[in-house]
C-alpha positions as CSV (number, residue, x, y, z in Angstrom):
1,X,30.1,41.1,-30.1
2,X,28.1,39.1,-32.6
3,X,24.5,38.1,-32.0
4,X,25.6,34.4,-31.7
5,X,28.2,35.3,-29.1
6,X,25.6,37.2,-27.0
7,X,23.3,34.2,-27.2
8,X,26.1,31.9,-26.2
9,X,26.9,34.1,-23.2
10,X,23.3,33.8,-22.1
11,X,23.3,30.0,-22.6
12,X,26.5,29.7,-20.5
13,X,25.0,32.0,-17.8
14,X,21.9,29.8,-17.8
15,X,24.0,26.7,-17.2
16,X,25.9,28.4,-14.4
17,X,22.5,29.2,-12.8
18,X,21.2,25.6,-13.3
19,X,24.4,24.2,-11.8
20,X,24.3,26.2,-8.6
21,X,20.8,27.6,-8.1
22,X,18.3,24.9,-9.3
23,X,18.3,22.8,-6.1
24,X,21.4,20.8,-7.2
25,X,19.0,18.9,-9.4
26,X,21.9,17.0,-11.1
27,X,22.9,15.2,-7.9
28,X,21.6,11.7,-7.5
29,X,22.1,11.3,-3.7
30,X,18.5,11.9,-2.8
31,X,17.5,8.5,-1.6
32,X,15.2,7.2,1.1
33,X,15.7,9.4,4.2
34,X,17.0,8.0,7.5
35,X,14.4,5.7,9.0
36,X,13.8,3.8,12.2
37,X,11.4,0.9,12.5
38,X,8.3,1.6,14.5
39,X,7.3,-0.3,17.6
40,X,4.0,-1.3,15.9
41,X,3.8,-1.5,12.1
42,X,0.8,0.3,10.5
43,X,-1.5,-1.5,8.1
44,X,-1.0,-1.0,4.4
45,X,-3.1,-1.7,1.3
46,X,-1.2,-1.8,-2.0
47,X,-3.3,-0.5,-5.0
48,X,-2.3,-1.5,-8.5
49,X,-4.2,-0.1,-11.5
50,X,-3.7,-2.5,-14.4
51,X,-5.0,-2.4,-18.0
52,X,-3.7,-5.0,-20.4
53,X,-0.6,-5.7,-18.3
54,X,-0.3,-9.5,-18.8
55,X,3.1,-9.1,-20.4
56,X,4.7,-7.5,-17.4
57,X,2.7,-8.9,-14.4
58,X,4.8,-12.1,-14.0
59,X,7.9,-9.9,-13.4
60,X,6.2,-7.4,-11.1
61,X,3.2,-8.8,-9.1
62,X,5.1,-11.6,-7.4
63,X,7.5,-9.0,-5.9
64,X,4.5,-7.3,-4.3
65,X,3.1,-10.5,-3.0
66,X,6.5,-11.4,-1.5
67,X,6.9,-8.3,0.5
68,X,8.6,-8.9,3.9
69,X,6.3,-6.6,5.9
70,X,5.9,-7.2,9.7
71,X,2.4,-5.5,9.8
72,X,-0.9,-6.2,8.1
73,X,-0.7,-5.7,4.3
74,X,-2.6,-6.8,1.3
75,X,-2.7,-6.1,-2.5
76,X,-5.7,-4.8,-4.5
77,X,-5.2,-5.1,-8.2
78,X,-7.8,-3.2,-10.3
79,X,-8.3,-4.9,-13.7
80,X,-9.4,-1.8,-15.7
81,X,-11.2,-3.4,-18.7
82,X,-8.2,-5.5,-19.8
83,X,-8.6,-7.7,-22.9
84,X,-5.5,-9.8,-22.3
85,X,-6.6,-11.7,-19.2
86,X,-4.8,-9.5,-16.8
87,X,-7.2,-10.2,-13.9
88,X,-7.1,-13.9,-14.2
89,X,-3.4,-14.0,-14.6
90,X,-3.1,-12.0,-11.4
91,X,-5.2,-14.6,-9.5
92,X,-3.1,-17.4,-11.0
93,X,0.1,-15.7,-9.9
94,X,-1.3,-15.3,-6.4
95,X,-2.3,-19.0,-6.2
96,X,1.2,-20.0,-7.5
97,X,3.4,-17.6,-5.4
98,X,1.3,-17.1,-2.2
99,X,2.4,-14.3,0.0
100,X,0.2,-11.2,0.7
101,X,-3.5,-11.6,0.2
102,X,-4.7,-10.4,-3.3
103,X,-8.0,-8.9,-4.3
104,X,-8.8,-8.3,-7.9
105,X,-11.5,-5.7,-8.7
106,X,-13.0,-4.2,-11.8
107,X,-14.3,-0.6,-11.9
108,X,-16.2,-0.5,-15.1
109,X,-15.8,2.3,-17.7
110,X,-14.8,5.7,-16.3
111,X,-17.4,8.5,-16.4
112,X,-16.8,11.8,-18.2
113,X,-14.2,13.9,-16.5
114,X,-12.1,11.0,-15.3
115,X,-8.9,9.6,-16.7
116,X,-9.0,5.8,-16.9
117,X,-6.1,5.2,-14.6
118,X,-7.4,7.5,-11.9
119,X,-10.9,5.9,-12.1
120,X,-9.2,2.6,-11.5
121,X,-7.2,4.1,-8.6
122,X,-10.4,5.4,-7.1
123,X,-12.0,1.9,-7.3
124,X,-8.9,0.4,-5.7
125,X,-8.8,3.0,-2.9
126,X,-12.5,2.3,-2.3
127,X,-11.8,-1.4,-1.9
128,X,-8.9,-0.6,0.4
129,X,-10.8,1.6,2.7
130,X,-13.0,-1.3,3.7
131,X,-9.8,-2.7,5.3
132,X,-9.2,0.7,7.1
133,X,-5.4,0.8,6.3
134,X,-3.2,3.5,7.7
135,X,-1.2,3.8,4.4
136,X,-1.9,3.3,0.8
137,X,0.9,2.2,-1.6
138,X,0.0,3.3,-5.1
139,X,2.2,1.4,-7.6
140,X,2.0,0.7,-11.3
141,X,1.7,-2.8,-12.7
142,X,5.1,-2.7,-14.3
143,X,7.0,-1.9,-11.1
144,X,9.0,-4.7,-9.3
145,X,9.8,-4.1,-5.7
146,X,12.6,-5.5,-3.6
147,X,11.3,-7.7,-0.7
148,X,11.9,-4.9,1.9
149,X,10.5,-2.1,-0.3
150,X,7.2,-1.6,1.6
151,X,9.0,-1.9,4.9
152,X,11.5,0.8,4.0
153,X,8.9,3.2,2.7
154,X,6.7,2.9,5.8
155,X,9.6,3.3,8.1
156,X,10.9,6.4,6.2
157,X,7.4,7.9,6.2
158,X,7.0,7.4,10.0
159,X,10.4,8.6,10.9
160,X,10.3,11.8,8.7
161,X,6.6,12.7,9.3
162,X,5.9,12.5,5.6
163,X,2.4,12.2,4.2
164,X,3.8,11.0,0.9
165,X,7.0,9.1,0.3
166,X,7.6,8.4,-3.4
167,X,10.5,6.8,-5.2
168,X,11.2,7.2,-8.9
169,X,11.6,3.6,-10.1
170,X,14.7,2.8,-12.0
171,X,13.6,2.5,-15.6
172,X,15.0,-0.2,-17.9
173,X,18.1,0.7,-19.9
174,X,18.8,-2.3,-22.1
175,X,18.3,-1.2,-25.7
176,X,20.3,1.5,-27.5
177,X,17.5,4.0,-27.4
178,X,16.7,3.3,-23.8
179,X,20.3,4.1,-22.9
180,X,20.2,7.3,-24.9
181,X,16.8,8.5,-23.8
182,X,15.8,7.1,-20.4
183,X,18.5,8.6,-18.1
184,X,17.8,12.0,-19.7
185,X,14.1,11.5,-19.0
186,X,14.9,11.3,-15.2
187,X,17.5,14.1,-15.5
188,X,14.9,16.5,-17.1
189,X,12.3,15.6,-14.6
190,X,14.7,16.4,-11.7
191,X,15.6,19.7,-13.4
192,X,11.9,20.6,-13.5
193,X,11.2,19.3,-10.0
194,X,14.4,19.3,-7.9
195,X,14.1,16.6,-5.3
196,X,15.7,18.5,-2.5
197,X,13.1,21.3,-2.8
198,X,10.2,18.8,-2.9
199,X,11.1,17.4,0.5
200,X,11.7,20.8,2.1
201,X,8.8,22.0,4.4
202,X,7.3,25.2,3.1
203,X,8.6,24.7,-0.4
204,X,6.0,25.0,-3.2
205,X,7.8,22.5,-5.4
206,X,5.6,19.4,-5.6
207,X,6.0,16.2,-7.5
208,X,5.9,12.4,-7.1
209,X,6.7,9.4,-9.2
210,X,3.5,7.4,-10.0
211,X,5.2,4.1,-10.0
212,X,5.8,4.1,-6.3
213,X,3.8,6.4,-4.0
214,X,3.2,5.7,-0.3
215,X,0.3,7.9,0.9
216,X,-1.2,8.2,4.3
217,X,-4.8,7.1,4.1
218,X,-6.1,10.0,6.2
219,X,-4.2,12.5,3.9
220,X,-5.8,10.9,0.9
221,X,-9.2,11.7,2.4
222,X,-8.1,15.2,3.4
223,X,-6.7,16.0,-0.1
224,X,-9.6,14.2,-1.8
225,X,-7.4,11.8,-3.7
226,X,-8.1,10.9,-6.4
227,X,-11.4,12.9,-6.9
228,X,-9.6,16.2,-6.7
229,X,-7.3,15.2,-9.6
230,X,-9.6,13.0,-11.6
231,X,-8.9,14.7,-14.9
232,X,-5.1,14.9,-14.5
233,X,-3.0,13.1,-17.1
234,X,0.2,13.6,-15.1
235,X,-1.4,12.2,-12.0
236,X,1.6,11.8,-9.9
237,X,2.6,15.5,-9.9
238,X,-1.1,16.4,-9.4
239,X,-1.3,14.1,-6.4
240,X,1.7,15.8,-4.8
241,X,0.4,19.2,-5.4
242,X,-3.0,18.3,-3.9
243,X,-1.3,16.9,-0.8
244,X,1.0,20.0,-0.4
245,X,-2.1,22.2,-1.1
246,X,-3.6,21.0,2.2
247,X,-0.4,21.3,4.2
248,X,1.0,17.8,3.6
249,X,4.7,16.9,3.6
250,X,6.0,15.2,0.5
251,X,9.3,13.4,-0.2
252,X,10.6,12.2,-3.6
253,X,13.9,10.6,-4.4
254,X,15.6,8.0,-6.6
255,X,15.0,4.4,-6.0
256,X,17.6,1.8,-5.2
257,X,15.7,-1.4,-5.6
258,X,12.4,-0.4,-7.2
259,X,12.5,-1.1,-10.9
260,X,10.3,-0.8,-13.9
261,X,10.2,-4.0,-16.0
262,X,8.5,-2.4,-19.0
263,X,10.6,-2.5,-22.1
264,X,11.0,0.4,-24.5
265,X,13.2,-1.2,-27.1
266,X,12.4,1.2,-30.0
267,X,12.6,5.0,-30.3
268,X,8.9,4.9,-31.2
269,X,8.0,3.3,-27.9
270,X,9.9,6.0,-26.0
271,X,8.5,8.7,-28.2
272,X,5.0,7.7,-27.3
273,X,5.9,7.5,-23.6
274,X,7.0,11.1,-23.6
275,X,4.7,12.7,-26.2
276,X,1.5,11.3,-24.7
277,X,1.7,13.8,-21.8
278,X,4.3,16.4,-22.7
279,X,1.8,19.0,-23.8
280,X,-0.4,18.3,-20.7
281,X,2.7,19.2,-18.7
282,X,2.5,22.6,-20.4
283,X,-1.2,22.9,-19.5
284,X,-2.0,22.9,-23.2
285,X,-0.8,26.5,-23.4
286,X,0.7,27.5,-26.8
287,X,2.7,30.3,-25.2
288,X,4.3,27.8,-22.7
289,X,5.0,25.6,-25.6
290,X,6.9,28.4,-27.5
291,X,8.8,29.3,-24.3
292,X,9.7,25.6,-23.7
293,X,11.0,25.2,-27.3
294,X,13.0,28.4,-27.1
295,X,14.4,27.5,-23.7
296,X,15.4,24.0,-24.8
297,X,17.1,25.4,-27.8
298,X,18.9,28.1,-25.8
299,X,20.1,25.8,-23.1
300,X,20.8,22.6,-24.9
301,X,21.3,23.3,-28.6
302,X,23.2,26.7,-28.6
303,X,26.4,25.4,-26.9
304,X,27.3,22.8,-29.6
305,X,26.1,25.1,-32.4
306,X,28.2,27.9,-31.0
307,X,31.3,25.7,-30.8
308,X,30.9,24.5,-34.4
309,X,30.0,27.9,-35.8
310,X,32.7,29.7,-33.8
311,X,35.4,27.2,-35.0
312,X,34.2,27.4,-38.6
313,X,33.9,31.2,-38.6
314,X,37.1,31.9,-36.8
315,X,35.5,33.3,-33.7
316,X,37.6,31.8,-30.9
317,X,35.6,33.5,-28.1
318,X,32.3,32.1,-29.4
319,X,33.8,28.6,-29.7
320,X,35.3,28.7,-26.2
321,X,32.0,30.0,-24.7
322,X,30.1,27.2,-26.4
323,X,32.6,24.6,-25.3
324,X,32.4,25.8,-21.7
325,X,28.5,25.7,-21.7
326,X,28.6,22.2,-23.3
327,X,31.1,21.0,-20.7
328,X,29.0,22.2,-17.8
329,X,25.9,20.6,-19.4
330,X,27.7,17.3,-19.8
331,X,29.2,17.5,-16.3
332,X,25.8,17.8,-14.7
333,X,24.6,14.7,-16.7
334,X,27.4,12.5,-15.5
335,X,25.9,11.6,-12.1
336,X,22.7,10.4,-13.7
337,X,24.6,8.3,-16.2
338,X,26.5,6.7,-13.3
339,X,23.2,6.1,-11.4
340,X,22.0,4.1,-14.5
341,X,25.4,2.4,-15.0
342,X,25.9,3.9,-18.4
343,X,29.2,4.9,-20.1
344,X,30.2,8.5,-19.5
345,X,30.8,9.0,-23.2
346,X,27.0,9.5,-23.5
347,X,27.2,12.7,-21.6
348,X,28.2,14.9,-24.6
349,X,25.3,13.5,-26.5
350,X,22.8,15.2,-24.2
351,X,22.1,18.0,-26.8
352,X,21.0,15.4,-29.3
353,X,18.7,13.8,-26.7
354,X,17.3,17.2,-25.8
355,X,16.5,17.8,-29.5
356,X,14.5,14.5,-29.5
357,X,12.6,15.7,-26.4
358,X,11.9,19.0,-28.1
359,X,10.5,17.2,-31.1
360,X,8.4,14.9,-28.8
361,X,7.0,18.0,-27.0
362,X,6.0,19.6,-30.3
363,X,4.5,16.3,-31.5
364,X,2.5,16.1,-28.3
365,X,1.0,19.5,-29.1
366,X,0.3,18.5,-32.7
367,X,-1.5,15.4,-31.5
368,X,-3.5,17.5,-29.0
369,X,-4.8,19.9,-31.7
370,X,-5.6,16.9,-34.0
371,X,-7.9,15.7,-31.3
372,X,-5.9,12.8,-30.0
373,X,-4.3,14.3,-26.9
374,X,-2.9,12.3,-24.1
375,X,-3.3,8.6,-23.8
376,X,-3.1,5.8,-21.3
377,X,-3.5,2.1,-22.3
378,X,-5.6,2.7,-25.4
379,X,-7.7,5.6,-24.0
380,X,-7.1,9.1,-25.3
381,X,-8.0,12.5,-23.8
382,X,-8.3,15.3,-26.3
383,X,-8.7,17.9,-23.5
384,X,-9.2,18.1,-19.8
385,X,-12.5,16.5,-18.8
386,X,-13.0,14.9,-22.2
387,X,-14.9,11.7,-22.5
388,X,-12.4,8.8,-23.1
389,X,-12.0,7.5,-26.6
390,X,-11.4,3.7,-26.7
391,X,-9.2,3.9,-29.8
């Protein structure tokens, strides 16, 4: 057997393992668990960190203000040093639409050791605690919620005994690049953090989706959220780990009517979204970077390369093995394409999208070593605990 055939065999074996042994990550049926409405609805405070979000607030904030929630609920929007009138626009939207009470706060500049977003979240939670809520809903400024979203989250948390109930908002898929890259983004995330394992008691797998996180207020204090994760760039995963670290129960699944309204029309926009935190996901470790690049190449790039090389070189076995691995890969991607309402002809293009993600990850590392590092709304963090740069 040639070296390429051996490598292709390993790639096919990897796909068989991913198909059957990685928590059935490719399935998209993990939705809000069965729920029953409580006799008395607990109080909730919605915390929205917002920095220069005037472009998306008109499509998102009214959906929060219009929540059909039987208990006491209010919204706290933290205007984190915006220069586009985000805070005043939020007040105007509240006056125009009515609904849940809205408080707009401003935290000032974050101290050293804090990411800007988590400093804003800390300020928002501080304002919320004055209302003594039983739950906190942490949601991003670009997330639009169906009218019963808060009601469904709270009912699911109470029925399942969850300390965190998080939904991965459905991202926009309107432009060509969004259709190519966005479903794969969620697919890769689920591959790293299989949703079924996250919700299993005793499982060490922990993750959440920052756009929609319902958190018990007493668990936030117990897990020291957000102080314990103040330097985390990937704050949603860090939050879930902190909660599980003190014995909490976390659930994460795909959303049905919680949607991101932020557009990513160009490849450049999507590239920045991924590369800003990809190397942080690898803990800024060069060895993990090398292993990730090698793993992506083995799993996603070898199958089509083996098919082409085997066909061109007359090695039928290599071509067949490559085709089988590619077919399994594409088959696992089909449910995510269906979830996003995309044509199934995009499934065989997953190796190309994986190559893009490989390059984004490498670029993230390059930017880190150039001193730029991760970024959130104009702030960059060259290393954990670094002082924010307002570039």
